[in-house]
mmCIF file of C-alpha atoms in Angstrom:
data_model
loop_
_atom_site.group_PDB
_atom_site.id
_atom_site.type_symbol
_atom_site.label_atom_id
_atom_site.label_comp_id
_atom_site.label_asym_id
_atom_site.label_seq_id
_atom_site.Cartn_x
_atom_site.Cartn_y
_atom_site.Cartn_z
ATOM 1 C CA UNK K 13 22.252 -18.983 5.248
ATOM 2 C CA UNK K 14 18.915 -18.216 4.936
ATOM 3 C CA UNK K 15 18.663 -16.300 8.049
ATOM 4 C CA UNK K 16 21.682 -14.040 7.553
ATOM 5 C CA UNK K 17 20.444 -13.903 3.528
ATOM 6 C CA UNK K 18 23.069 -15.694 0.813
ATOM 7 C CA UNK K 19 20.436 -17.462 -1.180
ATOM 8 C CA UNK K 20 23.055 -18.123 -3.704
ATOM 9 C CA UNK K 21 25.313 -19.294 -1.393
ATOM 10 C CA UNK K 22 22.451 -21.632 -0.347
ATOM 11 C CA UNK K 23 21.023 -22.344 -3.528
ATOM 12 C CA UNK K 24 24.392 -23.677 -4.952
ATOM 13 C CA UNK K 25 25.361 -25.936 -1.181
ATOM 14 C CA UNK K 26 21.317 -27.599 -1.648
ATOM 15 C CA UNK K 27 22.276 -28.154 -4.797
ATOM 16 C CA UNK K 28 24.957 -30.550 -4.376
ATOM 17 C CA UNK K 29 22.915 -32.410 -1.907
ATOM 18 C CA UNK K 30 19.612 -32.795 -4.303
ATOM 19 C CA UNK K 31 22.993 -33.994 -6.884
ATOM 20 C CA UNK K 32 23.389 -36.782 -4.528
ATOM 21 C CA UNK K 33 20.293 -37.872 -3.050
ATOM 22 C CA UNK K 34 17.674 -36.746 -5.550
ATOM 23 C CA UNK K 35 14.565 -37.720 -3.450
ATOM 24 C CA UNK K 36 15.390 -36.051 -0.285
ATOM 25 C CA UNK K 37 12.160 -34.296 -0.724
ATOM 26 C CA UNK K 38 13.299 -32.374 2.243
ATOM 27 C CA UNK K 39 16.257 -30.439 0.428
ATOM 28 C CA UNK K 40 13.771 -30.193 -2.076
ATOM 29 C CA UNK K 41 11.897 -28.083 -0.535
ATOM 30 C CA UNK K 42 14.620 -25.781 0.792
ATOM 31 C CA UNK K 43 16.006 -25.799 -2.459
ATOM 32 C CA UNK K 44 12.207 -24.365 -3.030
ATOM 33 C CA UNK K 45 12.807 -21.220 -0.690
ATOM 34 C CA UNK K 46 15.576 -20.976 -1.662
ATOM 35 C CA UNK K 47 14.608 -20.089 -5.132
ATOM 36 C CA UNK K 48 11.847 -18.135 -3.867
ATOM 37 C CA UNK K 49 13.658 -15.594 -1.772
ATOM 38 C CA UNK K 50 16.340 -15.005 -4.607
ATOM 39 C CA UNK K 51 13.144 -13.876 -6.500
ATOM 40 C CA UNK K 52 13.191 -16.915 -8.855
ATOM 41 C CA UNK K 53 9.657 -17.964 -9.236
ATOM 42 C CA UNK K 54 10.389 -20.561 -12.222
ATOM 43 C CA UNK K 55 13.265 -22.748 -10.511
ATOM 44 C CA UNK K 56 10.241 -21.900 -7.401
ATOM 45 C CA UNK K 57 7.933 -23.911 -9.729
ATOM 46 C CA UNK K 58 10.725 -26.128 -10.985
ATOM 47 C CA UNK K 59 11.736 -27.468 -7.870
ATOM 48 C CA UNK K 60 7.840 -27.516 -5.873
ATOM 49 C CA UNK K 61 7.441 -30.261 -8.552
ATOM 50 C CA UNK K 62 9.961 -32.390 -8.116
ATOM 51 C CA UNK K 63 8.973 -32.860 -4.888
ATOM 52 C CA UNK K 64 5.775 -32.970 -6.066
ATOM 53 C CA UNK K 65 6.775 -35.339 -8.373
ATOM 54 C CA UNK K 66 7.416 -38.646 -5.360
ATOM 55 C CA UNK K 67 4.960 -36.986 -3.291
ATOM 56 C CA UNK K 68 1.934 -35.833 -4.553
ATOM 57 C CA UNK K 69 0.110 -34.009 -1.391
ATOM 58 C CA UNK K 70 3.150 -32.952 0.176
ATOM 59 C CA UNK K 71 1.843 -29.768 2.151
ATOM 60 C CA UNK K 72 4.987 -27.527 1.856
ATOM 61 C CA UNK K 73 5.772 -27.690 -1.590
ATOM 62 C CA UNK K 74 2.365 -27.380 -2.788
ATOM 63 C CA UNK K 75 2.220 -23.517 -0.934
ATOM 64 C CA UNK K 76 5.542 -23.246 -2.805
ATOM 65 C CA UNK K 77 4.495 -24.241 -5.796
ATOM 66 C CA UNK K 78 1.162 -21.737 -5.444
ATOM 67 C CA UNK K 79 3.246 -18.426 -3.965
ATOM 68 C CA UNK K 80 5.447 -19.210 -7.219
ATOM 69 C CA UNK K 81 3.057 -19.724 -9.652
ATOM 70 C CA UNK K 82 0.957 -17.045 -8.333
ATOM 71 C CA UNK K 83 3.920 -14.203 -8.962
ATOM 72 C CA UNK K 84 4.349 -15.683 -12.279
ATOM 73 C CA UNK K 85 0.950 -14.748 -12.733
ATOM 74 C CA UNK K 86 -0.803 -18.230 -13.348
ATOM 75 C CA UNK K 87 -3.415 -17.713 -10.671
ATOM 76 C CA UNK K 88 -5.771 -19.875 -11.626
ATOM 77 C CA UNK K 89 -2.884 -22.888 -11.380
ATOM 78 C CA UNK K 90 -2.026 -21.468 -8.044
ATOM 79 C CA UNK K 91 -5.535 -20.625 -6.441
ATOM 80 C CA UNK K 92 -5.868 -24.956 -7.197
ATOM 81 C CA UNK K 93 -2.595 -25.238 -5.729
ATOM 82 C CA UNK K 94 -2.863 -23.512 -2.762
ATOM 83 C CA UNK K 95 -6.444 -25.840 -2.028
ATOM 84 C CA UNK K 96 -4.448 -28.575 -2.005
ATOM 85 C CA UNK K 97 -2.343 -27.823 0.529
ATOM 86 C CA UNK K 98 -5.253 -26.801 2.622
ATOM 87 C CA UNK K 99 -6.678 -30.617 1.593
ATOM 88 C CA UNK K 100 -3.708 -32.136 2.032
ATOM 89 C CA UNK K 101 -2.819 -29.761 5.773
ATOM 90 C CA UNK K 102 -6.625 -28.151 6.842
ATOM 91 C CA UNK K 103 -4.218 -27.127 9.988
ATOM 92 C CA UNK K 104 -1.250 -25.760 9.032
ATOM 93 C CA UNK K 105 -2.074 -22.199 9.155
ATOM 94 C CA UNK K 106 0.529 -21.497 6.820
ATOM 95 C CA UNK K 107 -1.617 -23.290 3.942
ATOM 96 C CA UNK K 108 -4.646 -21.122 4.062
ATOM 97 C CA UNK K 109 -2.764 -17.456 4.234
ATOM 98 C CA UNK K 110 -0.975 -18.987 1.201
ATOM 99 C CA UNK K 111 -4.248 -19.452 -0.830
ATOM 100 C CA UNK K 112 -5.295 -15.605 1.039
ATOM 101 C CA UNK K 113 -2.380 -14.234 -1.197
ATOM 102 C CA UNK K 114 -3.719 -15.848 -4.184
ATOM 103 C CA UNK K 115 -6.749 -14.802 -4.009
ATOM 104 C CA UNK K 116 -6.748 -11.129 -3.233
ATOM 105 C CA UNK K 117 -4.469 -10.799 -6.124
ATOM 106 C CA UNK K 118 -6.631 -12.620 -8.339
ATOM 107 C CA UNK K 119 -9.890 -9.785 -9.633
ATOM 108 C CA UNK K 120 -14.337 -10.696 -9.034
ATOM 109 C CA UNK K 121 -16.504 -10.423 -5.885
ATOM 110 C CA UNK K 122 -15.220 -14.120 -4.769
ATOM 111 C CA UNK K 123 -12.053 -14.390 -5.225
ATOM 112 C CA UNK K 124 -11.751 -11.556 -2.814
ATOM 113 C CA UNK K 125 -14.566 -13.084 -0.313
ATOM 114 C CA UNK K 126 -12.363 -16.610 -0.765
ATOM 115 C CA UNK K 127 -9.213 -14.614 -0.145
ATOM 116 C CA UNK K 128 -11.175 -13.022 3.077
ATOM 117 C CA UNK K 129 -12.302 -16.929 4.561
ATOM 118 C CA UNK K 130 -9.161 -17.920 3.972
ATOM 119 C CA UNK K 131 -7.484 -15.190 6.241
ATOM 120 C CA UNK K 132 -9.791 -15.623 8.330
ATOM 121 C CA UNK K 133 -9.081 -20.205 9.012
ATOM 122 C CA UNK K 134 -4.788 -18.709 9.046
ATOM 123 C CA UNK K 135 -6.146 -15.763 11.987
ATOM 124 C CA UNK K 136 -7.701 -19.551 13.787
ATOM 125 C CA UNK K 137 -5.333 -21.623 14.239
ATOM 126 C CA UNK K 138 -2.740 -19.291 13.976
ATOM 127 C CA UNK K 139 -3.303 -16.061 15.902
ATOM 128 C CA UNK K 140 0.021 -15.290 17.475
ATOM 129 C CA UNK K 141 1.645 -16.204 13.836
ATOM 130 C CA UNK K 142 3.385 -12.067 12.703
ATOM 131 C CA UNK K 143 2.677 -13.389 9.209
ATOM 132 C CA UNK K 144 -0.987 -14.448 10.014
ATOM 133 C CA UNK K 145 -1.865 -10.850 10.253
ATOM 134 C CA UNK K 146 0.191 -9.790 7.967
ATOM 135 C CA UNK K 147 -1.899 -11.260 4.993
ATOM 136 C CA UNK K 148 -5.040 -10.285 7.202
ATOM 137 C CA UNK K 149 -4.111 -6.816 6.343
ATOM 138 C CA UNK K 150 -3.140 -7.614 3.050
ATOM 139 C CA UNK K 151 -7.243 -8.282 2.282
ATOM 140 C CA UNK K 152 -8.382 -5.531 4.576
ATOM 141 C CA UNK K 153 -6.385 -3.799 2.642
ATOM 142 C CA UNK K 154 -7.617 -5.032 -0.910
ATOM 143 C CA UNK K 155 -11.344 -5.068 1.175
ATOM 144 C CA UNK K 156 -11.168 -1.035 1.683
ATOM 145 C CA UNK K 157 -11.395 -2.274 5.397
ATOM 146 C CA UNK K 158 -8.295 0.853 6.092
ATOM 147 C CA UNK K 159 -8.654 1.098 9.675
ATOM 148 C CA UNK K 160 -9.181 -2.357 10.335
ATOM 149 C CA UNK K 161 -4.994 -3.519 7.900
ATOM 150 C CA UNK K 162 -3.507 -1.589 9.747
ATOM 151 C CA UNK K 163 -4.847 -2.748 13.410
ATOM 152 C CA UNK K 164 -3.630 -6.278 11.556
ATOM 153 C CA UNK K 165 -0.426 -4.382 10.754
ATOM 154 C CA UNK K 166 0.227 -2.943 14.440
ATOM 155 C CA UNK K 167 -0.822 -5.984 15.861
ATOM 156 C CA UNK K 168 1.991 -7.754 13.588
ATOM 157 C CA UNK K 169 4.432 -5.570 14.539
ATOM 158 C CA UNK K 170 3.804 -6.204 18.676
ATOM 159 C CA UNK K 171 3.923 -9.939 18.133
ATOM 160 C CA UNK K 172 7.788 -9.074 15.443
ATOM 161 C CA UNK K 173 8.879 -5.981 16.739
ATOM 162 C CA UNK K 174 11.651 -4.798 13.261
ATOM 163 C CA UNK K 175 9.169 -6.903 11.713
ATOM 164 C CA UNK K 176 10.218 -5.327 7.637
ATOM 165 C CA UNK K 177 6.518 -6.828 6.166
ATOM 166 C CA UNK K 178 4.609 -5.611 8.518
ATOM 167 C CA UNK K 179 6.039 -1.868 8.758
ATOM 168 C CA UNK K 180 5.907 -1.727 4.134
ATOM 169 C CA UNK K 181 2.844 -2.287 4.962
ATOM 170 C CA UNK K 182 1.685 -0.195 7.520
ATOM 171 C CA UNK K 183 2.755 2.399 4.846
ATOM 172 C CA UNK K 184 1.467 0.986 2.376
ATOM 173 C CA UNK K 185 -1.787 1.267 4.586
ATOM 174 C CA UNK K 186 -0.723 4.925 5.520
ATOM 175 C CA UNK K 187 -0.438 6.137 2.167
ATOM 176 C CA UNK K 188 -4.107 4.151 1.240
ATOM 177 C CA UNK K 189 -5.417 6.354 3.913
ATOM 178 C CA UNK K 190 -4.141 9.572 2.522
ATOM 179 C CA UNK K 191 -1.438 9.669 5.625
ATOM 180 C CA UNK K 192 1.804 10.784 3.301
ATOM 181 C CA UNK K 193 3.464 12.503 6.375
ATOM 182 C CA UNK K 194 2.882 8.833 8.538
ATOM 183 C CA UNK K 195 3.720 6.556 5.004
ATOM 184 C CA UNK K 196 6.885 8.549 4.669
ATOM 185 C CA UNK K 197 8.231 7.700 8.412
ATOM 186 C CA UNK K 198 7.369 3.738 8.165
ATOM 187 C CA UNK K 199 8.787 3.828 4.959
ATOM 188 C CA UNK K 200 12.228 5.324 6.113
ATOM 189 C CA UNK K 201 12.096 3.211 8.977
ATOM 190 C CA UNK K 202 11.496 -0.088 6.399
ATOM 191 C CA UNK K 203 14.745 1.935 3.598
ATOM 192 C CA UNK K 204 16.801 2.231 7.313
ATOM 193 C CA UNK K 205 16.579 -1.963 7.434
ATOM 194 C CA UNK K 206 17.193 -2.153 3.996
ATOM 195 C CA UNK K 207 18.637 0.154 1.660
ATOM 196 C CA UNK K 208 18.941 -1.040 -1.009
ATOM 197 C CA UNK K 209 15.751 -2.535 -1.754
ATOM 198 C CA UNK K 210 14.113 -0.407 -5.158
ATOM 199 C CA UNK K 211 10.126 -2.156 -4.496
ATOM 200 C CA UNK K 212 10.890 0.550 -1.123
ATOM 201 C CA UNK K 213 12.718 3.411 -2.608
ATOM 202 C CA UNK K 214 10.489 3.092 -5.306
ATOM 203 C CA UNK K 215 7.638 2.990 -2.817
ATOM 204 C CA UNK K 216 9.187 6.323 -0.403
ATOM 205 C CA UNK K 217 9.340 8.523 -3.846
ATOM 206 C CA UNK K 218 5.228 7.658 -4.444
ATOM 207 C CA UNK K 219 5.086 8.812 -1.034
ATOM 208 C CA UNK K 220 6.873 12.099 -1.121
ATOM 209 C CA UNK K 221 5.080 13.254 -4.859
ATOM 210 C CA UNK K 222 2.579 12.775 -2.783
ATOM 211 C CA UNK K 223 3.621 14.734 0.586
ATOM 212 C CA UNK K 224 4.511 17.154 -2.133
ATOM 213 C CA UNK K 225 1.772 17.779 -3.715
ATOM 214 C CA UNK K 226 0.245 17.612 -0.242
ATOM 215 C CA UNK K 227 1.692 20.675 0.520
ATOM 216 C CA UNK K 228 0.330 22.245 -2.347
ATOM 217 C CA UNK K 229 -3.337 21.586 -0.914
ATOM 218 C CA UNK K 230 -2.433 22.570 1.856
ATOM 219 C CA UNK K 231 -1.090 26.067 0.397
ATOM 220 C CA UNK K 232 -4.056 26.826 -2.361
ATOM 221 C CA UNK K 233 -6.854 26.719 0.036
ATOM 222 C CA UNK K 234 -5.407 28.606 2.160
ATOM 223 C CA UNK K 235 -4.228 31.435 -0.346
ATOM 224 C CA UNK K 236 -7.561 31.052 -1.899
ATOM 225 C CA UNK K 237 -8.747 31.428 2.391
ATOM 226 C CA UNK K 238 -6.787 34.636 2.046
ATOM 227 C CA UNK K 239 -7.476 36.041 -0.939
ATOM 228 C CA UNK K 240 -11.491 35.489 -0.165
ATOM 229 C CA UNK K 241 -10.789 37.237 3.651
ATOM 230 C CA UNK K 242 -9.135 40.195 1.955
ATOM 231 C CA UNK K 243 -11.091 40.949 -1.046
ATOM 232 C CA UNK K 244 -13.777 41.128 0.949
ATOM 233 C CA UNK K 245 -12.723 43.536 4.213
ATOM 234 C CA UNK K 246 -11.072 47.051 3.232
ATOM 235 C CA UNK K 247 -9.414 49.372 5.427
ATOM 236 C CA UNK K 248 -6.278 51.945 5.534
ATOM 237 C CA UNK K 249 -4.598 48.548 7.752
ATOM 238 C CA UNK K 250 -5.946 45.889 4.826
ATOM 239 C CA UNK K 251 -2.405 46.089 2.800
ATOM 240 C CA UNK K 252 0.127 45.709 5.377
ATOM 241 C CA UNK K 253 -1.815 43.114 7.859
ATOM 242 C CA UNK K 254 -2.928 41.364 3.817
ATOM 243 C CA UNK K 255 0.733 41.425 2.646
ATOM 244 C CA UNK K 256 1.846 40.188 6.311
ATOM 245 C CA UNK K 257 0.478 37.345 6.324
ATOM 246 C CA UNK K 258 1.390 36.646 2.951
ATOM 247 C CA UNK K 259 4.829 36.777 4.099
ATOM 248 C CA UNK K 260 4.266 34.247 7.058
ATOM 249 C CA UNK K 261 2.269 31.656 5.181
ATOM 250 C CA UNK K 262 4.991 32.082 2.289
ATOM 251 C CA UNK K 263 7.829 31.542 5.463
ATOM 252 C CA UNK K 264 5.108 28.374 6.894
ATOM 253 C CA UNK K 265 5.450 26.874 3.130
ATOM 254 C CA UNK K 266 9.105 27.124 2.974
ATOM 255 C CA UNK K 267 10.075 26.025 6.298
ATOM 256 C CA UNK K 268 7.696 22.729 6.619
ATOM 257 C CA UNK K 269 8.496 22.226 2.914
ATOM 258 C CA UNK K 270 12.217 22.505 4.056
ATOM 259 C CA UNK K 271 11.917 20.286 6.674
ATOM 260 C CA UNK K 272 10.151 17.562 5.219
ATOM 261 C CA UNK K 273 13.011 17.655 2.729
ATOM 262 C CA UNK K 274 15.766 17.399 5.309
ATOM 263 C CA UNK K 275 13.970 14.426 6.855
ATOM 264 C CA UNK K 276 13.289 11.701 3.689
ATOM 265 C CA UNK K 277 16.228 9.280 3.654
ATOM 266 C CA UNK K 278 19.830 10.488 1.324
ATOM 267 C CA UNK K 279 18.353 7.465 -1.434
ATOM 268 C CA UNK K 280 14.899 8.640 -1.917
ATOM 269 C CA UNK K 281 15.953 12.659 -2.246
ATOM 270 C CA UNK K 282 19.006 10.829 -5.066
ATOM 271 C CA UNK K 283 15.619 9.509 -6.411
ATOM 272 C CA UNK K 284 13.603 12.692 -6.152
ATOM 273 C CA UNK K 285 16.240 14.479 -7.060
ATOM 274 C CA UNK K 286 16.602 11.823 -10.882
ATOM 275 C CA UNK K 287 12.774 12.441 -11.351
ATOM 276 C CA UNK K 288 13.041 16.689 -11.282
ATOM 277 C CA UNK K 289 11.842 15.511 -15.644
ATOM 278 C CA UNK K 290 9.252 13.592 -14.822
ATOM 279 C CA UNK K 291 5.320 15.851 -15.239
ATOM 280 C CA UNK K 292 4.181 15.049 -11.510
ATOM 281 C CA UNK K 293 7.415 16.841 -9.843
ATOM 282 C CA UNK K 294 7.865 18.945 -12.870
ATOM 283 C CA UNK K 295 3.774 20.429 -12.323
ATOM 284 C CA UNK K 296 4.620 20.909 -8.377
ATOM 285 C CA UNK K 297 6.919 23.767 -8.684
ATOM 286 C CA UNK K 298 4.320 25.774 -11.085
ATOM 287 C CA UNK K 299 1.530 25.575 -9.305
ATOM 288 C CA UNK K 300 3.490 26.453 -5.662
ATOM 289 C CA UNK K 301 4.675 29.525 -8.197
ATOM 290 C CA UNK K 302 0.944 30.444 -9.283
ATOM 291 C CA UNK K 303 -0.336 30.253 -5.411
ATOM 292 C CA UNK K 304 2.335 32.003 -3.739
ATOM 293 C CA UNK K 305 1.965 34.640 -7.042
ATOM 294 C CA UNK K 306 -2.219 34.987 -6.287
ATOM 295 C CA UNK K 307 -1.396 35.322 -1.905
ATOM 296 C CA UNK K 308 1.217 38.081 -2.778
ATOM 297 C CA UNK K 309 -0.569 40.528 -6.450
ATOM 298 C CA UNK K 310 -3.746 39.622 -4.080
ATOM 299 C CA UNK K 311 -2.617 40.575 -0.532
ATOM 300 C CA UNK K 312 -0.821 44.182 -2.578
ATOM 301 C CA UNK K 313 -4.554 44.225 -4.153
ATOM 302 C CA UNK K 314 -2.648 46.302 -7.551
ATOM 303 C CA UNK K 315 -4.631 48.606 -9.468
ATOM 304 C CA UNK K 316 -7.726 47.531 -11.706
ATOM 305 C CA UNK K 317 -6.953 47.215 -15.740
ATOM 306 C CA UNK K 318 -3.110 46.853 -14.932
ATOM 307 C CA UNK K 319 -0.756 44.122 -16.465
ATOM 308 C CA UNK K 320 -0.266 43.118 -12.511
ATOM 309 C CA UNK K 321 -3.905 42.326 -12.095
ATOM 310 C CA UNK K 322 -3.792 40.389 -15.739
ATOM 311 C CA UNK K 323 -1.522 37.689 -13.805
ATOM 312 C CA UNK K 324 -3.014 37.768 -10.260
ATOM 313 C CA UNK K 325 -6.141 37.175 -12.289
ATOM 314 C CA UNK K 326 -3.597 33.867 -15.067
ATOM 315 C CA UNK K 327 -2.774 33.551 -11.812
ATOM 316 C CA UNK K 328 -5.728 32.719 -9.329
ATOM 317 C CA UNK K 329 -7.014 31.117 -12.470
ATOM 318 C CA UNK K 330 -4.254 28.765 -12.355
ATOM 319 C CA UNK K 331 -4.421 27.461 -8.834
ATOM 320 C CA UNK K 332 -8.193 27.055 -8.852
ATOM 321 C CA UNK K 333 -8.053 25.106 -11.271
ATOM 322 C CA UNK K 334 -5.208 22.997 -10.233
ATOM 323 C CA UNK K 335 -7.080 22.574 -6.477
ATOM 324 C CA UNK K 336 -10.286 20.993 -7.827
ATOM 325 C CA UNK K 337 -8.556 19.357 -10.133
ATOM 326 C CA UNK K 338 -6.634 18.228 -6.690
ATOM 327 C CA UNK K 339 -10.096 17.661 -4.223
ATOM 328 C CA UNK K 340 -11.337 15.473 -7.412
ATOM 329 C CA UNK K 341 -8.657 13.313 -7.579
ATOM 330 C CA UNK K 342 -8.671 12.885 -3.578
ATOM 331 C CA UNK K 343 -12.272 12.785 -3.372
ATOM 332 C CA UNK K 344 -12.192 9.837 -6.257
ATOM 333 C CA UNK K 345 -9.774 7.570 -4.062
ATOM 334 C CA UNK K 346 -12.242 7.806 -1.746
ATOM 335 C CA UNK K 347 -15.161 6.412 -3.053
ATOM 336 C CA UNK K 348 -13.981 4.303 -4.495
ATOM 337 C CA UNK K 349 -12.444 3.202 -1.662
ATOM 338 C CA UNK K 350 -16.584 3.216 -0.118
ATOM 339 C CA UNK K 351 -17.563 1.685 -3.173
ATOM 340 C CA UNK K 352 -15.021 -1.743 -2.958
ATOM 341 C CA UNK K 353 -15.854 -1.673 1.646
ATOM 342 C CA UNK K 354 -19.812 -1.778 0.065
ATOM 343 C CA UNK K 355 -19.122 -4.158 -2.543
ATOM 344 C CA UNK K 356 -17.037 -6.163 0.021
ATOM 345 C CA UNK K 357 -19.971 -5.942 2.255
ATOM 346 C CA UNK K 358 -22.451 -7.151 0.800
ATOM 347 C CA UNK K 359 -21.160 -10.605 -1.703
ATOM 348 C CA UNK K 360 -19.811 -11.419 2.862
ATOM 349 C CA UNK K 361 -23.812 -11.010 3.036
ATOM 350 C CA UNK K 362 -24.365 -12.808 0.199
ATOM 351 C CA UNK K 363 -22.455 -15.748 1.587
ATOM 352 C CA UNK K 364 -23.468 -15.590 4.960
ATOM 353 C CA UNK K 365 -27.454 -16.083 3.889
ATOM 354 C CA UNK K 366 -26.795 -18.734 1.570
ATOM 355 C CA UNK K 367 -24.735 -20.364 4.598
ATOM 356 C CA UNK K 368 -27.707 -19.843 6.278
ATOM 357 C CA UNK K 369 -30.371 -21.552 4.016
ATOM 358 C CA UNK K 370 -27.991 -24.468 4.008
ATOM 359 C CA UNK K 371 -27.791 -24.797 7.570
ATOM 360 C CA UNK K 372 -31.555 -25.094 7.629
ATOM 361 C CA UNK K 373 -31.810 -26.856 5.170
ATOM 362 C CA UNK K 374 -29.390 -30.107 6.630
ATOM 363 C CA UNK K 375 -32.084 -30.177 9.719
ATOM 364 C CA UNK K 376 -35.416 -30.099 7.727
ATOM 365 C CA UNK K 377 -34.228 -32.695 5.280
ATOM 366 C CA UNK K 378 -32.344 -35.453 7.742
ATOM 367 C CA UNK K 379 -36.284 -35.219 9.749
ATOM 368 C CA UNK K 380 -37.605 -36.061 6.350
ATOM 369 C CA UNK K 381 -35.177 -38.718 5.983
ATOM 370 C CA UNK K 382 -36.163 -39.865 9.853
ATOM 371 C CA UNK K 383 -40.127 -39.816 8.776
#
């Protein structure tokens, strides 16, 4: 039933088993797992605690309790439960992976470092497990190591082709790397396997929004380049050539936009239609229209002092402001990722220096004790 996703039926059947055998630890753990898969972390915690009342050092129950507590935003208690699971079973890679999953959600450089160390332990213990690489990818995404996160997702897909979580995480990485076209393809693959997944559908919609604005970025840059080029050039051939290139740019934008729209799954297109009154979507056609007006009027070069020239200046100003805001936003994201990566590396360097210092002190202390 678990493999078929029939969690509610499994919960009902296991509930009967547990009612007849209230001390059956394995049945309780399976019940907790079903609650977790069904998206009920509160029941997962309650069921895991029933196991721990009978077997306080049961690794699976401690691990499930940790993940469920993290879902309930009780991250400190979740970390304590994950550490207890590691103490109970130090060679169980899933316990280390659970600690990494919990710690990566917490604020603070040392929490992220703890997540990195736990993910490394999970990889050492289970290098051929796809889920261990998925945990590694999530931690690397948190530390700003986007290329390494992408490699980890691809390695997970090598080990488990078609893994929906790996495809989803790879799409998230591509979106963070400002590659919305690749991200859209990834989310499309995930939606093919999980068409009713609202989380994936929402993420795909965000990616399509990003693709729309990337299309504006390219069109605005081409428009401003066209304006700069044909403002400098002069001659009787200038207007026909400028108009021809402007119309070619508009045709190219239309073609790319239509192809991108048709490539999206039907649920995503429906969501985008429902988003048409959202500010981010409403603003996009206005900005594209301003860039198109700038392009056409610049190519035509209206007479000075007329209404057309004033319209051109207004459209040019809107295009410049919009494109400038987009550049600032993109640059800000890249700077933030860089700062996160540098902060993590500094924390990791301090940790390694502390470990090396402790290793030097141990032999010295032993030598003094012998002396």
